[in-house]
Short mmCIF file of C-alpha atoms and ligand atoms in Angstrom, two decimals:
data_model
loop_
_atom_site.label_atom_id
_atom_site.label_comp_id
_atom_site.label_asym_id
_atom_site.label_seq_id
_atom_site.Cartn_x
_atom_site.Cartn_y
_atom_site.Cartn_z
CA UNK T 1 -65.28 29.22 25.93
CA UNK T 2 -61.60 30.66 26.50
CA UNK T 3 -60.86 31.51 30.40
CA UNK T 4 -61.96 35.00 31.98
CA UNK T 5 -58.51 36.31 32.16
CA UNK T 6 -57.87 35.50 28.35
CA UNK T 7 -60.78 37.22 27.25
CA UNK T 8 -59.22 40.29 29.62
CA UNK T 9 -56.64 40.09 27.61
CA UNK T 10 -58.30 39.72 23.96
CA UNK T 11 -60.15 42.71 25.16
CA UNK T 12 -57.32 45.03 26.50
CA UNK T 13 -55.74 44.44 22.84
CA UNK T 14 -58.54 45.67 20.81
CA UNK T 15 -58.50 48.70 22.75
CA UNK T 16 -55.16 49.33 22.99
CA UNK T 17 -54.93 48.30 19.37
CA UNK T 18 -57.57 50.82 18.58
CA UNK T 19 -56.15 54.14 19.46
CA UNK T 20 -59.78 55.86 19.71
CA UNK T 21 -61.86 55.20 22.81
CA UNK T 22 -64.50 52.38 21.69
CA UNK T 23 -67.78 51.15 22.19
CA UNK T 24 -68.44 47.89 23.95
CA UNK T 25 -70.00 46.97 20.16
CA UNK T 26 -66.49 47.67 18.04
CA UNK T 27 -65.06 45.10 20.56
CA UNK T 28 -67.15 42.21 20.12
CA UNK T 29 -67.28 42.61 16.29
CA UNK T 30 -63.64 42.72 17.11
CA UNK T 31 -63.61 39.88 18.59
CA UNK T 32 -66.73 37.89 16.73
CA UNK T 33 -63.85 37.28 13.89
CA UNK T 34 -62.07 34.98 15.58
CA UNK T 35 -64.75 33.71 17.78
CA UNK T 36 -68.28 33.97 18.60
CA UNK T 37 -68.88 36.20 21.26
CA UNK T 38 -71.51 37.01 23.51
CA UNK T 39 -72.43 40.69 23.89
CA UNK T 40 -73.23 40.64 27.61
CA UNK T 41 -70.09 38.90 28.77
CA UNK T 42 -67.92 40.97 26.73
CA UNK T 43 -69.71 44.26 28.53
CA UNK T 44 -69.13 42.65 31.83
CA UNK T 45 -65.51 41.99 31.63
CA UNK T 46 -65.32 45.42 29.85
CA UNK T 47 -67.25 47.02 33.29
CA UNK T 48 -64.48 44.74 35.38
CA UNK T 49 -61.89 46.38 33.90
CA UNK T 50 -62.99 49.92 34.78
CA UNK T 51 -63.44 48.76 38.03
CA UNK T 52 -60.18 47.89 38.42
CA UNK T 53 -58.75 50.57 36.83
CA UNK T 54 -57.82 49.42 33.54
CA UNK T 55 -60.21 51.05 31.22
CA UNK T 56 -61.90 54.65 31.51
CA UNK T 57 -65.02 55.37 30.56
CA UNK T 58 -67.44 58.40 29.81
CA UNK T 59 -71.24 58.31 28.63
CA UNK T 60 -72.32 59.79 25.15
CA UNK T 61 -75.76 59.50 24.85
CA UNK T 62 -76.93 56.13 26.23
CA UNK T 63 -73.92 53.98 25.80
CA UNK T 64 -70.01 53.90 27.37
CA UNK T 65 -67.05 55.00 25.54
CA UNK T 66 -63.91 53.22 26.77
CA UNK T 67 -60.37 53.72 26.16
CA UNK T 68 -57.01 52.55 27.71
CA UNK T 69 -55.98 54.27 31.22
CA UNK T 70 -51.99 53.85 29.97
CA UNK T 71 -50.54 52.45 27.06
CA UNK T 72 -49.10 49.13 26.44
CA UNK T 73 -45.44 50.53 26.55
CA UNK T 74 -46.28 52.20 30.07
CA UNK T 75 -47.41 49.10 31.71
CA UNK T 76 -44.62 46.87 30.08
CA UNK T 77 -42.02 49.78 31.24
CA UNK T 78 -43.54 49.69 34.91
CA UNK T 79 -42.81 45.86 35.05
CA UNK T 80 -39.58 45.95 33.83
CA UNK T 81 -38.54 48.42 36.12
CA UNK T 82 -40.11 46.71 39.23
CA UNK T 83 -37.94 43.77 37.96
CA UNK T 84 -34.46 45.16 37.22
CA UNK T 85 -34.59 47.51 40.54
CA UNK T 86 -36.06 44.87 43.06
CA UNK T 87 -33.70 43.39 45.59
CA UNK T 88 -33.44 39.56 43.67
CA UNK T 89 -34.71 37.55 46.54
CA UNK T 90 -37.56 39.52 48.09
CA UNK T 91 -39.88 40.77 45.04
CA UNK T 92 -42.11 39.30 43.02
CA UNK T 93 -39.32 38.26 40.07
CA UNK T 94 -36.25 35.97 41.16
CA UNK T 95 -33.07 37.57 39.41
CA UNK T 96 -32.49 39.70 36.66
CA UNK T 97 -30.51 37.85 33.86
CA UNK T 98 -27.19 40.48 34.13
CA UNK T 99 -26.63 43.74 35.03
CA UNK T 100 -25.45 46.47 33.04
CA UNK T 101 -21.45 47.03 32.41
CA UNK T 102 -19.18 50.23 32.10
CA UNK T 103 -17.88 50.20 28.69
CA UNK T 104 -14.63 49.56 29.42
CA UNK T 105 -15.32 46.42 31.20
CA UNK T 106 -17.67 45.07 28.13
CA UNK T 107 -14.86 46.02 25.55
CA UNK T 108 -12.63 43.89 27.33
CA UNK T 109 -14.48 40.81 27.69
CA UNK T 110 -15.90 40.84 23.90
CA UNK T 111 -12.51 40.68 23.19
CA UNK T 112 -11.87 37.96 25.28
CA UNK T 113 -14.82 35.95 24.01
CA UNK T 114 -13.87 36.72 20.43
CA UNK T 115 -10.21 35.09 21.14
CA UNK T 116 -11.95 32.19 22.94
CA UNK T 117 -14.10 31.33 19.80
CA UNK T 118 -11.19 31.75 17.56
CA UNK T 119 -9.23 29.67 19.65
CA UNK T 120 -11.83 26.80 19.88
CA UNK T 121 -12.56 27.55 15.73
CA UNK T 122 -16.31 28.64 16.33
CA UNK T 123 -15.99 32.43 14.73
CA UNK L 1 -24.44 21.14 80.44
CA UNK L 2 -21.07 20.07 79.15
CA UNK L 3 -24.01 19.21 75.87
CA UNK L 4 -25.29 22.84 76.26
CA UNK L 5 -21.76 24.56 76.30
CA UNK L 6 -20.04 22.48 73.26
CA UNK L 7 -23.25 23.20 71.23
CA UNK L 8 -23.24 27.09 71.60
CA UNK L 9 -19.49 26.86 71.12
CA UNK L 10 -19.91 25.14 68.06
CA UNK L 11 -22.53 27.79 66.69
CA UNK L 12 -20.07 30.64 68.11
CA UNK L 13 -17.31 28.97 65.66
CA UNK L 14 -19.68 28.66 63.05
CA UNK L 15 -20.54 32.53 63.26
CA UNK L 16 -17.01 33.61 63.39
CA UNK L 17 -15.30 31.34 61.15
CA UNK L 18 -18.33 30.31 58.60
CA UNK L 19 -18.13 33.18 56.70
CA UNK L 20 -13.80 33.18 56.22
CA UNK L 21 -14.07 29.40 55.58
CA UNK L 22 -17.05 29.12 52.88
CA UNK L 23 -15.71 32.88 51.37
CA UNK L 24 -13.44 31.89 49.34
CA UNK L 25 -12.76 28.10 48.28
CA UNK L 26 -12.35 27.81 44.41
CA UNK L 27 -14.22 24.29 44.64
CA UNK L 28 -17.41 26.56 45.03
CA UNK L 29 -17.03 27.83 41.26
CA UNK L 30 -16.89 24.44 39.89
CA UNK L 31 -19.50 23.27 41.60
CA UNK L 32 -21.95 26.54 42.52
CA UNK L 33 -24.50 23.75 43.52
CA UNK L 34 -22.50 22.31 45.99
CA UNK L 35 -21.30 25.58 47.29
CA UNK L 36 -25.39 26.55 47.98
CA UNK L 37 -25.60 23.45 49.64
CA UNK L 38 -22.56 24.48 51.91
CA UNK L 39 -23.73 27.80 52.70
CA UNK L 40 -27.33 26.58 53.55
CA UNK L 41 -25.72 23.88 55.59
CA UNK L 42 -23.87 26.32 57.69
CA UNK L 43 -26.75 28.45 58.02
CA UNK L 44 -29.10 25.69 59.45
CA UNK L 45 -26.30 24.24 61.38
CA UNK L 46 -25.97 27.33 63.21
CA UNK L 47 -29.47 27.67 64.08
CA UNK L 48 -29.61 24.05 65.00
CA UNK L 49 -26.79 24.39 67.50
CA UNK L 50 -27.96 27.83 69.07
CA UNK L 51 -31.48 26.12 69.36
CA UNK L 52 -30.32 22.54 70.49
CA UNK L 53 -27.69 24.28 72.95
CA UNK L 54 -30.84 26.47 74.52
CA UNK L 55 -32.86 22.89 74.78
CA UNK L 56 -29.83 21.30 76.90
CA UNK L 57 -29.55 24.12 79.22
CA UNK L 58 -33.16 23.89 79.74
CA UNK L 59 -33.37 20.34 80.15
CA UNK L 60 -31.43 18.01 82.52
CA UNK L 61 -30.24 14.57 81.68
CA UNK L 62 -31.91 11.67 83.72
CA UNK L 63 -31.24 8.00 83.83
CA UNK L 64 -33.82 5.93 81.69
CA UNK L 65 -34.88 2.81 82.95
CA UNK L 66 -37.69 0.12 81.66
CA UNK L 67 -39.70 1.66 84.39
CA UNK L 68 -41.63 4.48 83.08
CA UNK L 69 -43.28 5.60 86.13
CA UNK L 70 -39.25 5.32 87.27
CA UNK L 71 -38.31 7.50 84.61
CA UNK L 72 -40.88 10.21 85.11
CA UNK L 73 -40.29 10.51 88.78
CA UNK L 74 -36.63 10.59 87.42
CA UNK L 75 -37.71 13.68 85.28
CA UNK L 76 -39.45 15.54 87.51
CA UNK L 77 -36.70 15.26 90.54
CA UNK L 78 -34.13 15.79 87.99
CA UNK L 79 -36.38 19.45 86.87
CA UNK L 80 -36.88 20.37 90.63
CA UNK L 81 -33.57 20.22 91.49
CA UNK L 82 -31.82 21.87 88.52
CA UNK L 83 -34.75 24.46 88.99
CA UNK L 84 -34.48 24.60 92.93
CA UNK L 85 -30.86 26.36 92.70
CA UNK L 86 -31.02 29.81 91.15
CA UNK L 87 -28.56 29.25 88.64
CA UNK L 88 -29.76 26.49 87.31
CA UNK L 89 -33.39 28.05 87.20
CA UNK L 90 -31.54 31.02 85.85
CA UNK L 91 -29.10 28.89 83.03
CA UNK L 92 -32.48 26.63 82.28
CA UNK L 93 -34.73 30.42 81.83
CA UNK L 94 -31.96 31.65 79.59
CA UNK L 95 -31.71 28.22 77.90
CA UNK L 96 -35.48 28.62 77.06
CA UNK L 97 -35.55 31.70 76.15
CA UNK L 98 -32.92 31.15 73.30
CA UNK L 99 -34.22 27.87 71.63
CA UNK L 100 -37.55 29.07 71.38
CA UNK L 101 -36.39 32.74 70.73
CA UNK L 102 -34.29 32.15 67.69
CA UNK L 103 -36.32 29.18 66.43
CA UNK L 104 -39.51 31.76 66.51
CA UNK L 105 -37.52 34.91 65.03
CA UNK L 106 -36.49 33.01 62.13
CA UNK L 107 -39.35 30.80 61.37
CA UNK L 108 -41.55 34.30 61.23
CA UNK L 109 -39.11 35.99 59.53
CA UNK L 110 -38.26 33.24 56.60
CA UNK L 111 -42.11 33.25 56.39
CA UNK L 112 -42.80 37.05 56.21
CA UNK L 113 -39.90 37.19 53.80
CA UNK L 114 -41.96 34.36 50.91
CA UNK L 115 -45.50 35.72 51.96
CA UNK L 116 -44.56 39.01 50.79
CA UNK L 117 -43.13 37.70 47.45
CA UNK L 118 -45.80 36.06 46.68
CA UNK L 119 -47.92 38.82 47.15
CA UNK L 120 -45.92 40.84 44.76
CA UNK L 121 -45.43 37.78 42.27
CA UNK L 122 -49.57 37.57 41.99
CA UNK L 123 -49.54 41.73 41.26
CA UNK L 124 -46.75 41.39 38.72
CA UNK L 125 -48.16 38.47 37.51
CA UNK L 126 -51.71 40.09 37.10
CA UNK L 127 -50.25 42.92 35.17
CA UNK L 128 -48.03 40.93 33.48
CA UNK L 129 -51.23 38.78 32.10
CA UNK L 130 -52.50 41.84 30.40
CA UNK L 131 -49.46 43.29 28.86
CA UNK L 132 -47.34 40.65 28.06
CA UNK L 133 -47.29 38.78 23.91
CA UNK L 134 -47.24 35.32 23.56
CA UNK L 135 -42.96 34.59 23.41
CA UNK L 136 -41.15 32.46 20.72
CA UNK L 137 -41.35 29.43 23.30
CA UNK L 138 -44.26 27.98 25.77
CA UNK L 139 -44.03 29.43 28.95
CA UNK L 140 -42.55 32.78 27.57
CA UNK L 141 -43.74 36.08 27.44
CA UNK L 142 -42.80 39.12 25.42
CA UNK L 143 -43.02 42.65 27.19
CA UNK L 144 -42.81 45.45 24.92
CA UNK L 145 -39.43 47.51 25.97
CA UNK L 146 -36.51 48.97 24.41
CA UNK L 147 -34.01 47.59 26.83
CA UNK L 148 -33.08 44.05 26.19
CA UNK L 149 -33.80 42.16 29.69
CA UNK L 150 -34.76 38.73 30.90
CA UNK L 151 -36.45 37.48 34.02
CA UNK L 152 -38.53 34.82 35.57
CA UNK L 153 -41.66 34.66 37.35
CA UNK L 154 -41.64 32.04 39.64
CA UNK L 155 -44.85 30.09 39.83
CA UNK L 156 -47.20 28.53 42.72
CA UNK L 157 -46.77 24.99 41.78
CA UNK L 158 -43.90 23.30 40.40
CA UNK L 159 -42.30 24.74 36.72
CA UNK L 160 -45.66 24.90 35.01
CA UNK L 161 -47.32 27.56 36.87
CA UNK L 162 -43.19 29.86 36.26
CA UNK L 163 -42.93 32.08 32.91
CA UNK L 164 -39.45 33.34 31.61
CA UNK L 165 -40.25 37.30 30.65
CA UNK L 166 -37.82 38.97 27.37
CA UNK L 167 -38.31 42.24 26.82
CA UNK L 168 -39.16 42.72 22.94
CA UNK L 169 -35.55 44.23 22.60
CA UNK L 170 -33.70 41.28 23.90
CA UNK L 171 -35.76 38.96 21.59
CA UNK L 172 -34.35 41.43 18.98
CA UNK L 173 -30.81 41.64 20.48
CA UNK L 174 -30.35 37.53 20.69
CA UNK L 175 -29.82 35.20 18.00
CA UNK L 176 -31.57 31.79 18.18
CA UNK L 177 -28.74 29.61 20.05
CA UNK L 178 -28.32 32.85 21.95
CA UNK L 179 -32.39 33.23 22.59
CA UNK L 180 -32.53 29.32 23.99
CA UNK L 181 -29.40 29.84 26.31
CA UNK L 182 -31.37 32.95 28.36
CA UNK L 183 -34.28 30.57 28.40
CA UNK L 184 -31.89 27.56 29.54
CA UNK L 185 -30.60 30.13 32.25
CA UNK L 186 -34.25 31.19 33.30
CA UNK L 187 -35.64 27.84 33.63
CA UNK L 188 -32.72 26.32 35.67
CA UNK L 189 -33.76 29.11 38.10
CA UNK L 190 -37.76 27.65 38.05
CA UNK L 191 -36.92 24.01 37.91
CA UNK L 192 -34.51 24.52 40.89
CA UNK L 193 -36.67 26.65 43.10
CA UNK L 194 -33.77 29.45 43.37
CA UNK L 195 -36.81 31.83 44.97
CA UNK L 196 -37.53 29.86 48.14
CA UNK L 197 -33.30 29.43 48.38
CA UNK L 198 -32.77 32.69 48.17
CA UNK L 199 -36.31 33.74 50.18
CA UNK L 200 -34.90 32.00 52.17
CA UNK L 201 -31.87 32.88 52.83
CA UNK L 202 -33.04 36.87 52.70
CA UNK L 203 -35.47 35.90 55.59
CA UNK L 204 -32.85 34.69 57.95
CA UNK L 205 -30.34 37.31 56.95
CA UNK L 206 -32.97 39.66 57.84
CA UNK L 207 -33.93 37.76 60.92
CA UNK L 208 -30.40 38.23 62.49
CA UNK L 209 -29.36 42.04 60.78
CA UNK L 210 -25.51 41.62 62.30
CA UNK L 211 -24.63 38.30 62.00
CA UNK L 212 -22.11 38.25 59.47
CA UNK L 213 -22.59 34.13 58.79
CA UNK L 214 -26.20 35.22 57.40
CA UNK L 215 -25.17 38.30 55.74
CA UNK L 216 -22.73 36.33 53.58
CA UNK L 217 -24.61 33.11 53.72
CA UNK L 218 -27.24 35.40 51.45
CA UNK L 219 -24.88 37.32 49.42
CA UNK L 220 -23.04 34.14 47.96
CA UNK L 221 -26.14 32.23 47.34
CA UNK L 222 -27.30 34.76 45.37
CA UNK L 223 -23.96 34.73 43.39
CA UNK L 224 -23.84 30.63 43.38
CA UNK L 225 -27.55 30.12 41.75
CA UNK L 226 -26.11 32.74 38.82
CA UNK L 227 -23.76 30.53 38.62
CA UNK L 228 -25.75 26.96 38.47
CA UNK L 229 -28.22 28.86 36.04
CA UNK L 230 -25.16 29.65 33.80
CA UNK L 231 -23.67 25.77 34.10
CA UNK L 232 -27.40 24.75 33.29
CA UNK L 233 -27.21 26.86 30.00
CA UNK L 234 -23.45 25.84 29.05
CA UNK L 235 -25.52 22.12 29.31
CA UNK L 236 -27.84 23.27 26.86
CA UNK L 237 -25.89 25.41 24.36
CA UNK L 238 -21.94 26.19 23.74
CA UNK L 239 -20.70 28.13 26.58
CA UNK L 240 -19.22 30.54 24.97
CA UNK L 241 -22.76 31.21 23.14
CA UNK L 242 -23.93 31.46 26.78
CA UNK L 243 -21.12 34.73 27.51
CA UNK L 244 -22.08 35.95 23.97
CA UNK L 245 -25.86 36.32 25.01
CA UNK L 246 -24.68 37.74 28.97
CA UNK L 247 -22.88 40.44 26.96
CA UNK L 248 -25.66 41.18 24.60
CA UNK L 249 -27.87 42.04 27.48
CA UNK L 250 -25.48 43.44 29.32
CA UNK L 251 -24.72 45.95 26.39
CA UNK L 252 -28.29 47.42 25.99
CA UNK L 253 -29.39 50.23 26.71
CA UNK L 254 -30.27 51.38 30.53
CA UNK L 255 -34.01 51.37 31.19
CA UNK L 256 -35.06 54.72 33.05
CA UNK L 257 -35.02 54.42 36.40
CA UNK L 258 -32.50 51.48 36.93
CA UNK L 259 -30.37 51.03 39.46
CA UNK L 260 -26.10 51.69 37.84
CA UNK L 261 -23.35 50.03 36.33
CA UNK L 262 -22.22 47.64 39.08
CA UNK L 263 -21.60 44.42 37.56
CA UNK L 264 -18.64 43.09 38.63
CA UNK L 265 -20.08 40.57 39.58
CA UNK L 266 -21.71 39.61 36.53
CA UNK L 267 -18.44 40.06 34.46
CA UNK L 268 -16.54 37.66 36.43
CA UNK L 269 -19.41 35.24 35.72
CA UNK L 270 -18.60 35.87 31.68
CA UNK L 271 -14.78 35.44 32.68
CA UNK L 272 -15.91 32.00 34.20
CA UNK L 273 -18.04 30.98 31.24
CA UNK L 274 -14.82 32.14 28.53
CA UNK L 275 -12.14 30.31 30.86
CA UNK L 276 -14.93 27.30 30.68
CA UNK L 277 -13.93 25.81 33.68
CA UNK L 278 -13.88 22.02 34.36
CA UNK L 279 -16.68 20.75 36.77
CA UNK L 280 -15.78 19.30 40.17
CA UNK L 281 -13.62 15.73 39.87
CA UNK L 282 -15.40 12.91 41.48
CA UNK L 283 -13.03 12.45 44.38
CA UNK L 284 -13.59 16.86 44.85
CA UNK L 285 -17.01 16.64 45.24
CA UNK L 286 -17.02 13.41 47.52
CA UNK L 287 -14.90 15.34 49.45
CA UNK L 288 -16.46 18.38 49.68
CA UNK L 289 -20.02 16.57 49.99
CA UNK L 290 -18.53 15.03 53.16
CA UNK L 291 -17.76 18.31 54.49
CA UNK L 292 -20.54 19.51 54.01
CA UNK L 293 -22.59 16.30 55.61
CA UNK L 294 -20.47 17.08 58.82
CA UNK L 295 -20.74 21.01 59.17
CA UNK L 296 -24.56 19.54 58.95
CA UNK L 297 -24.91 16.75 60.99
CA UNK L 298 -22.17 18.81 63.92
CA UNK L 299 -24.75 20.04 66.15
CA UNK L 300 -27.06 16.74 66.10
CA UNK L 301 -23.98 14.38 66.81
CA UNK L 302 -23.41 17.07 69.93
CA UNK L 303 -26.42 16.88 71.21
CA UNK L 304 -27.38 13.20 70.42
CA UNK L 305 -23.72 11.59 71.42
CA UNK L 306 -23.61 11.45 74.96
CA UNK L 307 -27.30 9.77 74.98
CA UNK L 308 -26.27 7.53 72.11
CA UNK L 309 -22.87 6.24 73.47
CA UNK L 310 -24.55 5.84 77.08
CA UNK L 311 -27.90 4.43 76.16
CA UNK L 312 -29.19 4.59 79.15
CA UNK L 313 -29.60 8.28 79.64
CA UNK L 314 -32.13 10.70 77.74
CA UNK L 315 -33.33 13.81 77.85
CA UNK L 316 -37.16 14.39 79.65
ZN1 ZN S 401 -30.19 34.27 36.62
#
């Protein structure tokens, strides 16, 4: 039985992987290829999601079409962005790695670098 | 009082000259962990004296004796008549109102300062469970971006419950050797707990907006655990593939919304890396460890000497 938040995850692939909005039946055969599945816990994590504002929804017929409220990339660019613009001590991620260089300033130091490793025979 | 006046002297130096002294030694780039060290050192030493000095003008001195009904009669005579006089009910108010002032101001605000980080580590890290790929290592995870970028996430408990994030175009940008120095970096910033150093630090500098000692005290830490994440990498891979992989990220493209060019900062830390310093000497560090022992243990020797030398006096 993988953890709640994996299956989350599983899930949110398929239907980001799926480009169409999908029933909660395309996900668990989805899924059922890697791993038996239960219907009814799939539809409940599916229903958690649209709660918390994951997934939309709409009703055709008697059964839920669901699709992705943003893409992948929109998510991923909304993290990365809270990341690189926080102040480094008082957000949620410690540091970014390095900040981003005028031109002239990077030119200078890859030549630098690129004397250093000649110098110490690594280039 | 003599106790109360040396000790808020002391902090008084430590406001005005802390900041010119620990500014600029060279040591500090050798040895960036040291350098933290001194800066948190001064910080707590200042507190320690402003709080210590508040307790001594509160608190009178009395003779202790193996009698201690003797010594509590002592106490409360020696209370009555400091508080009996005006002035010393006035020095002893003011006393009291500092130590417990300052200690509260900064206690809250170190506390308001990690509270709210962890509130926004749990949202990023919610968001970040849905999004993120599995990376090329444990413990990594791959966000799908086109600006190469690397950052940690801090966990609850210890190293295992941190992740290192890459953005998809770093992972594309770095070459293996390259790759495992950004993860070296990263994970010298988990295993060292650079969040509640520099939480912090943030929360006092935000306790006391004007003092200059805290200001700086926060500034240069954040500088100095760059630094000790970079030294951890240079352990781990060549140095110079550690500057290689700085510039690489450095070179990407801007994501949308970031904040400008302004690393100056950032290319003296690939100057440092190139020059490949030599870490502190033995006798250096001693030296500098000593230092930073007594900038420490100033304000307790104040406060503790006179009883100490006298033994037979004490504070009630
Ligand atoms: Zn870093």
């Amino acid at each position: 039985m993988p953890r709640f938040g994996d299956l989350e995850a599983a899930i949110m692939d398929r239907v980001w992987a799926a480009g169409v909005p999908v029933r909660v039946r395309d996900v668990v055969e989805d899924l059922q290829r890697e791993r038996p599945i239960a219907f009814t816990t799939v539809q409940t994590v599916m229903e958690n999601l649209f709660r918390k504002g994951w997934l939309r929804r709409a009703k055709e017929g008697r059964i839920h079409r669901y699709w992705p409220a943003a893409s992948r990339e929109e998510y991923s660019a909304g993290l990365v962005e809270e990341a690189l613009q926080a102040a480094p001590d008082r957000a949620a991620v410690l540091a970014r790695l390095v900040a981003r260089m005028p031109r002239g300033e990077l030119d200078a130091l890859r030549t630098a670098l690129e004397e250093a490793k000649e110098r110490e025979g690594l280039s | 009082m003599t106790v109360a006046v040396v000790l808020l002297g002391y902090a008084a130096v430590l406001a005005v000259c802390g900041p010119r002294l620990l500014g600029a030694p060279a040591w500090m780039e050798h040895a960036p962990r040291l350098g933290i060290v001194a800066w948190q050192a001064a910080s707590v030493s200042f507190l320690a004296s402003l709080v210590l000095g508040g307790l001594a003008l509160s608190v009178p001195t009395v003779q202790v004796s193996a009698n201690l009904a003797e010594v509590l009669r002592a106490c409360v005579l020696a209370l009555r008549s400091q508080y009996a006089t005006p002035g010393g009910a006035a020095a002893g108010a003011v006393g009291a109102t500092l130590a417990l002032g300052v200690f509260v101001r900064c206690a809250y605000s170190v506390a308001a300062t990690m509270a709210s980080a962890v509130v926004a580590r749990c949202r990023h890290r919610s968001t970040l469970r849905l999004v993120g790929r599995p990376g090329p290592a444990s413990g990594v995870i791959v966000l799908d971006h086109p600006a190469p970028a690397a950052y940690c996430v801090p966990g609850l408990r210890r190293i295992a419950g941190g992740h290192v994030v890459l953005t998809s175009a770093a992972v594309g940008a770095l070459d293996g050797p390259q790759l495992r120095a950004v993860l070296a970096h990263e994970r010298a910033h988990l295993r060292a707990h650079h969040d509640l150093v520099t939480a912090a630090a943030a929360g006092l500098a935000a306790a006391f907006p004007r003092l200059r000692l805290f200001q700086a005290a926060r500034a240069h830490i954040l500088r100095l655990i760059e630094l000790a994440a970079d030294d951890a990498a240079a352990r781990s891979e060549h140095r110079l593939t550690v500057a290689e992989a700085l510039l690489a990220v450095a070179s990407g493209p801007r994501p949308a919304g970031s904040l400008g060019a302004g690393g100056s900062a950032d290319a003296d830390r690939v100057r440092r890396l190139i020059a490949g310093r030599r870490p502190l000497g033995r006798a250096s560090a001693a030296l500098s460890g000593l230092a930073v022992a007594l900038i420490l243990a100033g304000p307790l020797l104040i406060f503790a000497g006179p009883a100490m030398s006298t033994l037979n006096t004490a504070c009630c």
